[in-house]
Coordinates of C-alpha atoms and ligand atoms in Angstrom, one line a residue:
M3 CA -172.4 -13.4 -21.1
T4 CA -170.8 -15.9 -23.3
F5 CA -167.3 -15.1 -25.1
N6 CA -169.2 -15.5 -28.6
E7 CA -171.3 -13.0 -27.6
L8 CA -167.7 -10.4 -26.9
G9 CA -167.2 -9.6 -30.9
I10 CA -163.9 -11.7 -30.3
A11 CA -162.3 -13.5 -33.5
P12 CA -163.1 -17.0 -34.4
N13 CA -159.5 -18.0 -34.8
I14 CA -159.3 -16.5 -31.1
L15 CA -162.3 -17.7 -30.1
S16 CA -161.2 -21.6 -30.8
A17 CA -158.3 -21.1 -28.2
V18 CA -160.2 -19.8 -25.3
K19 CA -162.4 -22.5 -25.8
K20 CA -159.4 -25.2 -26.0
M21 CA -157.9 -23.5 -23.3
G22 CA -161.5 -24.2 -21.7
F23 CA -162.6 -21.3 -20.7
E24 CA -166.2 -21.7 -20.3
K25 CA -167.8 -18.2 -19.9
P26 CA -166.0 -14.3 -19.2
T27 CA -165.3 -13.6 -16.3
P28 CA -166.3 -9.9 -14.6
I29 CA -163.4 -7.9 -15.8
Q30 CA -162.8 -10.0 -18.6
E31 CA -166.8 -8.7 -19.9
L32 CA -166.2 -5.3 -19.0
T33 CA -162.5 -4.7 -21.0
I34 CA -163.2 -6.8 -24.2
P35 CA -166.0 -5.7 -26.3
A36 CA -164.9 -1.9 -24.3
L37 CA -161.4 -2.4 -26.4
L38 CA -162.8 -4.6 -29.2
T39 CA -165.2 -1.6 -30.3
E40 CA -163.1 1.6 -29.9
D41 CA -159.6 3.5 -30.4
T42 CA -159.0 4.2 -26.5
D43 CA -156.9 4.5 -23.6
M44 CA -158.5 2.4 -20.6
I45 CA -157.4 1.9 -16.5
A46 CA -159.4 -0.9 -14.9
L47 CA -158.9 -1.9 -11.5
A48 CA -158.4 -6.0 -11.0
Q49 CA -157.0 -8.0 -8.9
T50 CA -154.4 -10.5 -9.7
G51 CA -156.1 -13.3 -10.6
T52 CA -159.4 -12.5 -11.8
G53 CA -158.3 -13.1 -15.4
K54 CA -157.1 -9.7 -16.2
T55 CA -154.5 -11.8 -19.0
A56 CA -157.4 -12.2 -20.6
A57 CA -158.8 -9.2 -20.5
F58 CA -156.2 -7.7 -22.1
G59 CA -154.9 -10.5 -24.2
L60 CA -157.9 -11.0 -26.2
P61 CA -158.3 -7.5 -27.5
L62 CA -155.0 -7.4 -27.9
L63 CA -154.3 -9.8 -30.7
S64 CA -157.3 -9.0 -31.9
K65 CA -156.1 -5.6 -33.1
I66 CA -152.9 -6.5 -34.2
D67 CA -151.6 -7.1 -37.8
F68 CA -150.0 -10.4 -38.2
S69 CA -149.3 -9.6 -41.3
D70 CA -147.0 -6.9 -40.6
P71 CA -143.9 -8.3 -38.9
N72 CA -143.8 -4.9 -36.9
T73 CA -143.5 -5.0 -33.5
Q74 CA -147.1 -3.5 -32.5
G75 CA -147.6 -4.4 -28.8
L76 CA -146.0 -3.6 -26.0
V77 CA -147.0 -5.4 -22.5
I78 CA -144.7 -4.1 -19.8
A79 CA -144.9 -6.2 -16.4
P80 CA -143.1 -6.0 -13.0
T81 CA -141.5 -9.1 -12.7
R82 CA -139.7 -12.2 -14.7
E83 CA -142.5 -14.9 -13.9
L84 CA -145.1 -12.5 -14.4
C85 CA -143.7 -11.9 -17.8
N86 CA -143.5 -15.7 -18.6
Q87 CA -146.9 -16.1 -17.6
I88 CA -148.5 -13.3 -19.5
T89 CA -146.0 -14.4 -22.6
N90 CA -147.5 -18.5 -22.2
D91 CA -151.2 -17.0 -21.6
L92 CA -151.0 -14.9 -25.0
K93 CA -149.0 -17.9 -27.0
N94 CA -152.0 -20.2 -26.2
F95 CA -154.7 -17.4 -27.0
A96 CA -152.6 -16.6 -30.8
I97 CA -152.6 -20.6 -31.5
D98 CA -154.5 -20.7 -34.2
I99 CA -153.2 -16.9 -35.3
H100 CA -151.2 -17.9 -38.1
N101 CA -147.4 -16.5 -37.6
S102 CA -148.1 -14.6 -34.6
K103 CA -145.0 -14.2 -32.8
I104 CA -145.2 -13.1 -28.7
V105 CA -141.7 -12.6 -27.4
A106 CA -140.7 -12.0 -23.4
V107 CA -137.6 -10.0 -22.0
Y108 CA -137.0 -9.6 -18.5
G109 CA -133.9 -9.3 -16.7
G110 CA -131.8 -12.5 -14.9
A111 CA -131.8 -14.1 -18.1
S112 CA -129.5 -13.9 -21.4
I113 CA -129.8 -11.0 -23.1
T114 CA -128.0 -12.3 -25.9
A115 CA -130.8 -14.7 -26.6
Q116 CA -133.4 -12.5 -26.3
I117 CA -131.5 -9.9 -28.8
K118 CA -131.8 -12.6 -30.9
D119 CA -135.3 -13.4 -30.2
I120 CA -136.2 -10.3 -31.0
K121 CA -134.1 -9.2 -33.9
S122 CA -135.9 -12.1 -35.8
K123 CA -138.9 -9.6 -35.9
C124 CA -141.6 -9.6 -33.3
H125 CA -145.4 -8.4 -33.1
I126 CA -145.9 -8.2 -29.4
I127 CA -142.8 -8.3 -26.6
V128 CA -144.0 -8.5 -22.6
A129 CA -141.4 -7.0 -21.1
T130 CA -139.9 -6.2 -17.6
P131 CA -139.6 -2.0 -17.4
G132 CA -135.5 -2.4 -16.4
R133 CA -134.7 -5.2 -19.3
L134 CA -137.0 -3.2 -20.9
K135 CA -134.6 -0.1 -21.3
D136 CA -132.0 -1.7 -21.8
L137 CA -132.5 -3.3 -24.4
I138 CA -134.3 0.4 -25.9
G139 CA -131.2 1.7 -25.2
R140 CA -128.9 -0.5 -26.9
G141 CA -131.3 0.3 -30.3
V142 CA -132.6 -3.1 -30.4
I143 CA -136.3 -2.3 -29.3
K144 CA -137.7 0.4 -31.4
L145 CA -140.8 1.3 -30.3
H146 CA -142.0 3.7 -33.2
T147 CA -144.0 1.5 -34.4
V148 CA -146.4 0.3 -31.2
N149 CA -150.0 0.7 -30.9
F150 CA -151.0 -0.2 -28.1
V151 CA -149.3 -0.4 -24.3
V152 CA -150.4 -2.5 -21.5
L153 CA -149.3 -1.8 -18.1
D154 CA -150.2 -4.7 -16.2
E155 CA -150.2 -4.5 -12.1
A156 CA -149.5 -1.0 -12.4
D157 CA -149.2 -0.4 -8.5
E158 CA -146.6 -2.7 -8.0
M159 CA -144.3 -1.7 -10.2
L160 CA -144.8 1.9 -8.8
N161 CA -144.2 0.1 -5.6
M162 CA -140.9 -1.5 -6.7
G163 CA -139.6 1.9 -8.0
F164 CA -139.9 2.1 -11.7
R165 CA -141.7 4.9 -12.2
E166 CA -139.3 6.4 -13.9
D167 CA -138.4 3.8 -16.3
I168 CA -142.0 4.0 -17.1
E169 CA -142.5 7.3 -17.7
E170 CA -139.0 7.0 -19.8
I171 CA -140.4 4.1 -21.8
L172 CA -144.1 5.3 -22.3
S173 CA -142.5 8.8 -23.6
K174 CA -141.0 6.9 -26.5
T175 CA -144.0 5.5 -28.0
P176 CA -145.9 7.0 -30.5
E177 CA -148.5 9.6 -29.8
T178 CA -151.2 7.3 -31.3
K179 CA -150.9 4.0 -29.4
N180 CA -153.3 3.7 -26.9
V181 CA -152.4 2.9 -23.0
W182 CA -154.3 0.0 -21.4
L183 CA -153.6 0.1 -17.5
F184 CA -154.3 -2.6 -15.2
S185 CA -153.8 -2.1 -11.3
A186 CA -155.3 -3.9 -8.2
T187 CA -155.3 -0.8 -6.4
M188 CA -155.4 2.9 -7.5
P189 CA -152.9 5.0 -5.4
K190 CA -152.4 8.9 -6.8
E191 CA -149.0 7.7 -8.8
I192 CA -150.9 6.4 -11.1
R193 CA -153.3 9.2 -11.6
I194 CA -150.4 11.2 -12.7
I195 CA -149.1 8.3 -14.7
A196 CA -152.7 8.6 -16.2
S197 CA -152.8 12.3 -16.2
K198 CA -149.5 13.1 -17.7
Y199 CA -149.4 9.6 -21.0
M200 CA -153.2 8.7 -21.4
R201 CA -156.1 10.6 -23.2
Q202 CA -159.4 10.4 -21.7
P203 CA -158.9 6.4 -20.4
L204 CA -162.4 4.8 -20.3
E205 CA -162.3 4.0 -16.5
L206 CA -163.5 0.6 -15.6
G207 CA -164.2 -1.2 -12.8
V208 CA -162.4 1.5 -11.1
G209 CA -166.1 2.5 -9.2
K210 CA -164.7 -0.2 -6.6
V211 CA -161.8 1.2 -5.6
N212 CA -159.5 -1.5 -3.5
T213 CA -162.5 -3.5 -2.8
T214 CA -161.1 -6.7 -2.0
N215 CA -161.8 -10.1 -4.0
E216 CA -165.4 -11.4 -2.0
N217 CA -164.4 -15.2 -2.3
I218 CA -161.7 -14.3 0.5
T219 CA -162.0 -14.7 4.0
H220 CA -160.0 -12.3 6.2
A221 CA -159.4 -13.5 9.7
C222 CA -156.8 -13.0 12.3
Y223 CA -155.4 -14.0 15.5
I224 CA -154.3 -12.5 18.4
T225 CA -151.0 -13.4 20.3
K226 CA -148.0 -12.6 22.0
A227 CA -145.0 -11.3 20.0
K228 CA -143.4 -14.2 21.2
D229 CA -146.1 -16.7 20.8
K230 CA -146.1 -16.0 17.5
Y231 CA -144.5 -19.7 15.8
Q232 CA -146.3 -22.1 18.1
T233 CA -149.2 -20.0 16.6
L234 CA -148.6 -20.2 12.8
R235 CA -147.8 -24.2 14.0
R236 CA -151.4 -24.1 15.5
I237 CA -152.8 -23.0 12.3
V238 CA -150.6 -24.7 9.9
D239 CA -151.8 -28.4 11.8
Y240 CA -155.5 -26.9 11.9
F241 CA -155.6 -27.0 8.5
P242 CA -154.2 -30.0 7.5
D243 CA -155.1 -29.5 3.4
I244 CA -153.4 -25.8 3.3
F245 CA -151.5 -25.3 0.5
G246 CA -150.4 -21.8 0.7
I247 CA -147.7 -18.4 1.8
I248 CA -146.4 -17.3 4.5
F249 CA -145.7 -13.5 4.2
V250 CA -142.1 -12.2 6.5
R251 CA -141.2 -9.2 6.4
T252 CA -137.5 -9.4 6.3
K253 CA -134.8 -12.5 4.4
I254 CA -133.5 -12.8 7.6
E255 CA -137.1 -13.8 9.1
T256 CA -137.9 -16.0 5.8
Q257 CA -135.0 -18.1 6.2
E258 CA -135.7 -18.5 10.1
I259 CA -139.4 -19.1 9.7
A260 CA -138.7 -21.6 6.8
E261 CA -135.9 -23.5 9.0
K262 CA -138.2 -24.6 11.7
L263 CA -140.7 -25.6 9.8
I264 CA -139.0 -27.7 8.2
R265 CA -137.1 -28.8 11.4
D266 CA -140.6 -29.5 12.6
G267 CA -141.4 -31.5 10.1
Y268 CA -143.3 -29.4 7.9
N269 CA -143.3 -29.3 3.9
A270 CA -142.0 -25.8 3.6
D271 CA -139.0 -23.5 1.9
A272 CA -138.2 -20.0 1.7
L273 CA -138.0 -17.4 -1.7
H274 CA -136.2 -14.3 -0.8
G275 CA -134.7 -12.4 -3.0
D276 CA -130.7 -13.0 -1.9
L277 CA -131.7 -16.4 -3.7
S278 CA -130.3 -17.4 -6.9
Q279 CA -131.7 -17.4 -10.0
P280 CA -131.5 -20.8 -10.6
Q281 CA -132.5 -21.0 -7.0
R282 CA -135.6 -19.4 -6.8
D283 CA -136.6 -21.3 -9.8
T284 CA -136.5 -24.5 -7.9
V285 CA -138.2 -23.3 -5.1
M286 CA -140.9 -22.0 -7.5
H287 CA -141.1 -25.2 -9.5
R288 CA -141.6 -27.5 -6.5
F289 CA -144.0 -24.9 -5.2
R290 CA -146.1 -24.4 -8.5
T291 CA -145.6 -28.2 -9.4
N292 CA -147.6 -28.9 -5.9
H293 CA -144.8 -30.5 -4.3
L294 CA -144.2 -28.0 -1.6
Q295 CA -146.9 -27.4 0.8
I296 CA -145.5 -24.1 2.6
L297 CA -143.9 -21.0 0.9
V298 CA -142.2 -18.1 3.3
A299 CA -141.7 -15.1 1.2
T300 CA -140.9 -11.8 1.7
D301 CA -143.4 -9.3 -0.3
V302 CA -140.6 -8.1 -2.7
A303 CA -139.7 -12.1 -4.0
A304 CA -143.1 -13.1 -4.4
R305 CA -144.1 -10.4 -6.6
G306 CA -145.6 -11.7 -9.5
I307 CA -146.1 -15.4 -8.4
D308 CA -149.2 -16.7 -9.5
V309 CA -149.6 -20.0 -8.1
H310 CA -153.4 -21.4 -8.9
D311 CA -155.5 -23.3 -5.9
L312 CA -153.6 -21.2 -3.2
T313 CA -155.9 -22.2 0.3
H314 CA -154.4 -19.8 2.8
I315 CA -152.5 -16.8 2.8
I316 CA -150.5 -16.1 6.1
H317 CA -149.1 -12.5 7.4
Y318 CA -146.6 -13.9 10.3
S319 CA -146.0 -10.1 9.8
L320 CA -148.9 -7.2 8.7
P321 CA -147.4 -5.2 5.6
D322 CA -146.3 -1.5 6.3
D323 CA -147.3 -0.4 3.9
N324 CA -152.1 -1.5 3.8
E325 CA -152.2 -1.7 0.1
V326 CA -149.6 -4.5 -0.1
Y327 CA -152.3 -6.9 2.0
T328 CA -154.5 -6.4 -1.2
H329 CA -152.1 -8.1 -3.5
R330 CA -150.9 -10.6 -0.8
S331 CA -154.3 -11.9 -0.2
G332 CA -154.9 -11.6 -3.5
R333 CA -153.1 -14.6 -4.3
T334 CA -155.6 -16.7 -2.8
A335 CA -158.8 -17.5 -4.4
R336 CA -158.5 -17.0 -8.0
A337 CA -160.2 -17.6 -10.4
G338 CA -164.0 -17.9 -8.4
K339 CA -162.2 -19.9 -5.7
T340 CA -162.5 -19.4 -2.1
G341 CA -159.3 -18.6 0.2
Q342 CA -158.7 -17.3 3.6
S343 CA -155.9 -14.8 4.1
L344 CA -154.7 -14.9 8.1
A345 CA -152.6 -12.2 9.9
I346 CA -151.3 -13.5 13.0
V347 CA -151.0 -10.0 15.7
H348 CA -149.6 -9.4 18.7
G349 CA -151.6 -6.8 21.1
R350 CA -149.6 -4.0 19.5
E351 CA -150.5 -5.0 16.1
V352 CA -154.0 -4.7 16.8
G353 CA -153.6 -1.1 15.4
K354 CA -152.0 -1.6 12.7
L355 CA -155.2 -4.3 11.7
R356 CA -158.0 -1.1 11.5
G357 CA -155.9 0.2 9.4
V358 CA -156.0 -2.7 6.4
E359 CA -159.6 -2.7 7.2
Q360 CA -160.2 0.7 6.7
E361 CA -157.8 1.5 3.4
C362 CA -159.0 -2.1 1.7
K363 CA -162.0 -2.2 3.1
L364 CA -162.5 -5.1 4.7
K365 CA -163.8 -6.7 7.7
F366 CA -161.0 -8.8 10.1
E367 CA -163.0 -12.1 11.6
K368 CA -161.9 -12.0 15.3
R369 CA -160.5 -16.3 15.8
I370 CA -159.7 -18.0 18.6
I371 CA -156.4 -20.3 18.1
P372 CA -157.5 -23.5 18.3
S373 CA -156.6 -25.6 20.9
G374 CA -154.2 -28.2 20.8
E375 CA -157.2 -30.5 21.3
E376 CA -158.9 -28.9 18.6
V377 CA -155.9 -29.6 16.5
C378 CA -155.9 -33.3 17.2
E379 CA -159.7 -33.6 16.6
K380 CA -159.2 -31.9 13.1
Q381 CA -155.8 -33.9 12.1
L382 CA -157.6 -37.4 13.6
F383 CA -160.6 -37.0 11.1
H384 CA -158.0 -35.5 8.2
I385 CA -156.5 -39.3 8.9
I386 CA -159.9 -40.6 8.6
E387 CA -160.7 -38.8 5.4
E388 CA -157.3 -39.6 4.4
I389 CA -157.3 -44.0 5.9
H390 CA -160.9 -43.9 3.7
N391 CA -160.3 -41.9 0.4
I392 CA -156.9 -43.5 -0.3
E393 CA -155.7 -45.0 -3.3
V394 CA -155.3 -48.8 -2.7
N395 CA -153.1 -51.0 -5.2
E396 CA -154.4 -54.3 -4.6
T397 CA -151.6 -56.0 -7.3
A398 CA -148.9 -54.6 -4.8
I399 CA -150.6 -55.2 -1.7
E400 CA -152.2 -58.7 -2.3
P401 CA -149.0 -61.1 -2.3
Y402 CA -149.1 -59.4 1.5
M403 CA -152.5 -59.8 2.3
E404 CA -152.6 -63.6 3.8
R405 CA -149.3 -62.3 6.2
I406 CA -151.5 -59.2 7.3
N407 CA -154.5 -61.3 8.2
K408 CA -153.0 -63.3 10.0
E409 CA -150.7 -61.0 12.1
L410 CA -153.9 -58.8 12.7
A411 CA -156.2 -61.9 13.5
S412 CA -156.4 -61.2 17.0
L413 CA -157.8 -58.0 16.3
T414 CA -161.3 -56.5 16.5
K415 CA -162.2 -54.7 13.3
E416 CA -162.9 -51.5 15.5
E417 CA -159.0 -52.1 17.5
I418 CA -157.5 -52.1 13.4
V419 CA -159.4 -48.9 12.9
M420 CA -158.2 -47.1 16.2
R421 CA -154.3 -48.2 16.0
L422 CA -154.3 -47.6 12.4
A423 CA -155.3 -43.6 12.9
S424 CA -153.2 -43.7 15.8
V425 CA -150.1 -43.8 13.9
E426 CA -149.8 -40.3 13.1
F427 CA -152.8 -39.4 15.5
N428 CA -150.2 -40.2 18.0
R429 CA -147.6 -37.7 17.3
F430 CA -150.0 -35.2 17.5
L431 CA -151.6 -35.9 20.9
H432 CA -148.1 -36.3 21.9
F433 CA -147.1 -32.4 21.2
Y434 CA -150.0 -31.1 22.1
K435 CA -150.3 -32.3 25.5
N436 CA -151.0 -30.0 28.1
A437 CA -150.7 -27.0 25.2
P438 CA -151.0 -23.6 26.8
D439 CA -153.7 -21.2 25.5
L440 CA -151.9 -19.0 23.0
N441 CA -154.4 -16.9 23.1
I442 CA -154.5 -13.0 24.2
D443 CA -157.7 -10.6 24.7
A444 CA -156.3 -7.3 22.4
S445 CA -158.5 -5.4 24.5
S446 CA -156.9 -5.5 27.6
S447 CA -153.0 -4.7 27.8
S448 CA -152.0 -7.9 29.4
S449 CA -152.2 -11.4 28.8
R450 CA -154.1 -14.0 29.8
S451 CA -151.7 -16.7 31.3
E452 CA -154.8 -18.9 33.1
G453 CA -154.8 -22.6 31.6
R454 CA -151.3 -22.2 30.0
G455 CA -149.5 -25.0 30.1
D456 CA -146.1 -23.0 30.7
S457 CA -144.2 -21.5 33.8
R458 CA -142.7 -18.1 34.0
S459 CA -140.9 -18.6 37.4
P460 CA -137.3 -17.6 36.9
G461 CA -134.9 -20.7 36.6
Q462 CA -136.7 -23.6 36.4
G463 CA -134.7 -24.8 33.1
G464 CA -132.1 -22.2 33.8
M465 CA -131.8 -18.5 32.0
L466 CA -129.9 -18.0 28.7
E467 CA -128.1 -14.7 27.7
V468 CA -129.3 -12.7 24.6
F469 CA -127.5 -10.6 22.6
V470 CA -129.1 -7.1 21.5
S471 CA -127.6 -4.9 18.8
V472 CA -128.0 -1.6 20.6
G473 CA -126.0 -0.4 23.3
E474 CA -125.3 3.0 25.6
K475 CA -125.1 4.5 22.1
D476 CA -128.7 4.3 21.3
G477 CA -129.5 5.1 25.1
I478 CA -130.7 2.0 26.0
N479 CA -131.4 1.0 29.7
R480 CA -133.1 -1.2 31.6
G481 CA -136.0 0.5 32.4
N482 CA -136.4 1.7 28.5
F483 CA -136.0 -1.5 27.3
L484 CA -138.6 -3.5 29.9
K485 CA -140.5 -1.3 28.0
F486 CA -139.6 -2.2 24.9
L487 CA -140.0 -6.0 25.7
R488 CA -143.8 -5.0 27.0
Q489 CA -144.5 -3.5 23.5
M490 CA -143.0 -5.8 21.6
G491 CA -145.6 -8.1 23.9
L492 CA -143.1 -9.6 26.0
N493 CA -145.5 -8.7 29.1
D494 CA -144.6 -11.2 31.5
L495 CA -141.4 -12.2 29.9
T496 CA -138.6 -12.6 33.4
V497 CA -135.5 -10.6 33.1
G498 CA -132.5 -11.3 35.3
R499 CA -129.1 -9.7 35.0
F500 CA -128.9 -6.8 32.0
E501 CA -125.9 -5.3 31.1
V502 CA -125.1 -2.6 28.8
N503 CA -122.2 -1.9 26.5
R504 CA -121.2 1.2 23.6
L505 CA -122.4 -0.9 21.3
A506 CA -124.9 -3.9 22.3
S507 CA -126.1 -5.4 25.4
Y508 CA -126.9 -8.2 26.8
F509 CA -129.4 -9.4 28.9
D510 CA -130.8 -13.4 30.6
V511 CA -133.9 -14.7 30.4
N512 CA -135.5 -18.2 31.6
A513 CA -134.1 -20.7 28.9
E514 CA -137.9 -21.7 27.6
D515 CA -138.1 -18.1 26.6
C516 CA -134.7 -17.8 25.2
N517 CA -135.9 -18.2 21.4
A518 CA -139.1 -16.6 21.6
V519 CA -137.7 -13.2 22.9
I520 CA -134.8 -14.1 19.7
E521 CA -137.8 -13.8 17.3
A522 CA -139.8 -11.1 19.1
L523 CA -137.1 -9.0 18.9
H524 CA -134.9 -9.5 15.8
G525 CA -135.2 -7.0 12.5
E526 CA -137.6 -5.0 14.7
E527 CA -136.3 -1.5 14.9
W528 CA -135.1 0.2 18.2
Q529 CA -135.2 4.1 17.5
G530 CA -134.9 3.9 13.6
R531 CA -132.2 1.1 14.3
K532 CA -132.9 -2.7 12.6
L533 CA -132.2 -5.0 15.7
R534 CA -129.7 -8.0 15.9
C535 CA -130.4 -10.3 18.2
N536 CA -129.6 -14.1 18.8
Q537 CA -128.4 -15.4 22.0
G538 CA -125.3 -14.6 23.8
E539 CA -122.3 -16.5 24.6
G540 CA -122.8 -16.6 28.7
K541 CA -124.5 -19.7 28.6
R542 CA -126.4 -19.7 32.1
N543 CA -128.4 -22.9 31.6
P544 CA -125.8 -25.9 31.6
G545 CA -128.4 -28.3 30.3
G546 CA -128.1 -26.7 26.8
R547 CA -130.0 -24.5 24.5
P548 CA -133.9 -24.9 23.9
G549 CA -134.9 -25.2 20.2
G550 CA -132.0 -27.9 20.2
S551 CA -132.5 -31.3 20.2
G552 CA -134.3 -32.1 23.0
E553 CA -137.0 -29.4 22.2
R554 CA -140.6 -31.1 22.0
R555 CA -142.0 -31.8 18.4
P556 CA -145.0 -34.3 17.5
W557 CA -142.4 -36.5 15.6
G558 CA -140.6 -37.2 18.2
G559 CA -137.3 -37.4 18.4
D560 CA -137.1 -38.3 14.4
S561 CA -137.2 -36.2 11.9
K562 CA -140.4 -37.7 9.5
P563 CA -141.7 -35.1 7.5
R564 CA -145.2 -34.0 8.5
F565 CA -146.0 -34.1 5.0
N566 CA -145.3 -36.4 2.2
D567 CA -142.4 -34.1 0.9
R568 CA -142.5 -35.5 -2.8
N569 CA -139.2 -33.3 -3.1
K570 CA -137.3 -35.0 -1.2
S571 CA -138.6 -38.6 -2.3
D572 CA -137.8 -36.6 -6.2
R573 CA -134.1 -36.3 -5.1
K574 CA -133.7 -39.8 -3.4
G575 CA -135.3 -40.9 -6.6
G576 CA -137.3 -42.5 -4.7
P577 CA -141.1 -43.6 -5.4
D578 CA -143.9 -41.0 -5.9
K579 CA -145.5 -41.7 -2.8
G580 CA -148.4 -40.5 -3.0
G581 CA -149.6 -41.5 -6.6
N582 CA -152.1 -38.8 -6.8
K583 CA -150.9 -35.2 -7.0
K584 CA -153.4 -33.3 -5.7
R585 CA -153.5 -35.1 -2.3
D586 CA -149.8 -35.7 -1.8
R587 CA -149.5 -32.1 -1.6
R588 CA -151.8 -31.4 0.9
R589 CA -150.3 -34.4 3.5
Ligands
LIG16 P1 -155.5 -14.2 -14.3 O1 -156.6 -12.7 -13.6 O2 -155.3 -13.4 -16.1 O3 -153.5 -14.3 -14.0 O4 -156.3 -15.1 -14.3 C1 -156.1 -16.3 -13.1 C2 -156.7 -17.9 -13.9 O5 -158.0 -17.5 -14.3 C3 -155.3 -18.0 -14.8 O6 -155.3 -19.3 -14.4 C4 -156.4 -18.3 -16.3 O7 -156.5 -19.1 -16.8 C5 -157.7 -18.6 -15.4 N1 -158.7 -17.6 -16.1 C6 -158.7 -16.4 -17.0 N2 -160.2 -16.4 -17.6 C7 -161.0 -17.4 -17.3 C8 -162.6 -17.4 -17.5 N3 -162.8 -16.7 -18.4 N4 -162.8 -18.7 -17.6 C9 -161.8 -19.8 -16.1 N5 -160.4 -19.9 -16.2 C10 -160.3 -17.9 -16.5

């Protein structure tokens, strides 16, 4: 089917062509003819990235009378980012419509400017629920002329606690309006909204409830809780072209993982709720413009993010709510592209995978965590590909060629190639020399320790004290705490001294395990209480803290970035080293 066959007005069709859309996506094929020909309410099941903005936007623009200055269309979306994206898309679709006015209103931005925008009349308002309610309360937005209400990412809005706001807003719109609801999943709350505020809605794509995009490969890596970060590094190193989001559970974890990745030389940054709007905008701008390769985010912070061409979604922690998995993974494989959704789980979380599989109707492929050797091989051929594809600025390099040739005259072509490849490759070889096997067999409770390069014997690097924020008051004792450690996947941990105070506990572990223990415990729950865990004051290792300056890095002692961090060079005002934006990001 082509766009011409869908019945869209010529002045909208021309814009669609300008945007380069060649043929409608499946959801567009379903909704556009139906909404154009019928005055109906509608529920459409559509994942993010399937073209749903055009699926409602094109019929909406076709049905609005642009000679009437009143607000006739209202689009409600969960986040500021999504509001802006929808507004931009609608403006692009309306580029050939004379005098069309589409305005976005959302929290976290000046309300005065938004009020001014709306007062000068607009045909379509795109809003987040909170700011919309505020503006209705102030009498700035009046809904009595609204004929069409679109609820976009309805399940996300309900997840975010906007149900009451949405109901209040819908109750203020005329009885005669049409409601078009889009959702990636179909929880029962959507049915409740539908039964209260919609009349015999057309249901499109609903037969495929909760199916995920077929272009996404779902895979899992099973490791110990304490090895999760190293597993993450293996995965990131194994996919040198990765451009993705790592989902973690808490704001603190977001910061911690991002900081570790940055320290280890990756081009990463954190996105979480404690960032101010300008900080958030800066991170998102870098990510969107491909200056940032890895974004570490919480689910809340990542809501509404629509970044094109993401190759990977990594679940560092699986979400508590299985539906959230669908939202996370739906951020890759957009607009017909393919993508991978990878879960890093420890033994205790394997059951959770089954829950996701059942509820989201998908199957995880169990993958072996790549060995150090495999990572090195992958990196080597990535380097070779880069050498092959690099754009050479002949004019700039020409003046140096004579000297370069002279300096390399004693080497054969083969030797030059080997040395060139080794510039990067040596760092990986060094880091992954004796790298342990990080896999555990999920079917057995004990971990596979053969072949590990690390030693479990106590005292080798001294012991360090770990502080944990639960004590006698919380019923903690050595026995139940050791059991808890095992549940957290810390099976073969050697625990020395264990001291319990009323409110806190302190225990000693081998210095080389200290960071991993903190990582595994921090933010987890002990009998409903969130644990704080950090290194205690009592240092039993005069050699210093692991993870400090002496920690292994593939890049040796220097802090040379793993990727070509254009943001850093931007900040320094340096030249754009990569030249080609696409390749730049993927380095
Ligand atoms: P959406 O689900 O509306 O966020 O769209 C996801 C991406 O697909 C956006 O970048 C759209 O511009 C793009 N897109 C939407 N419809 C089409 C189409 N028919 N052909 C190609 N790209 C599309």
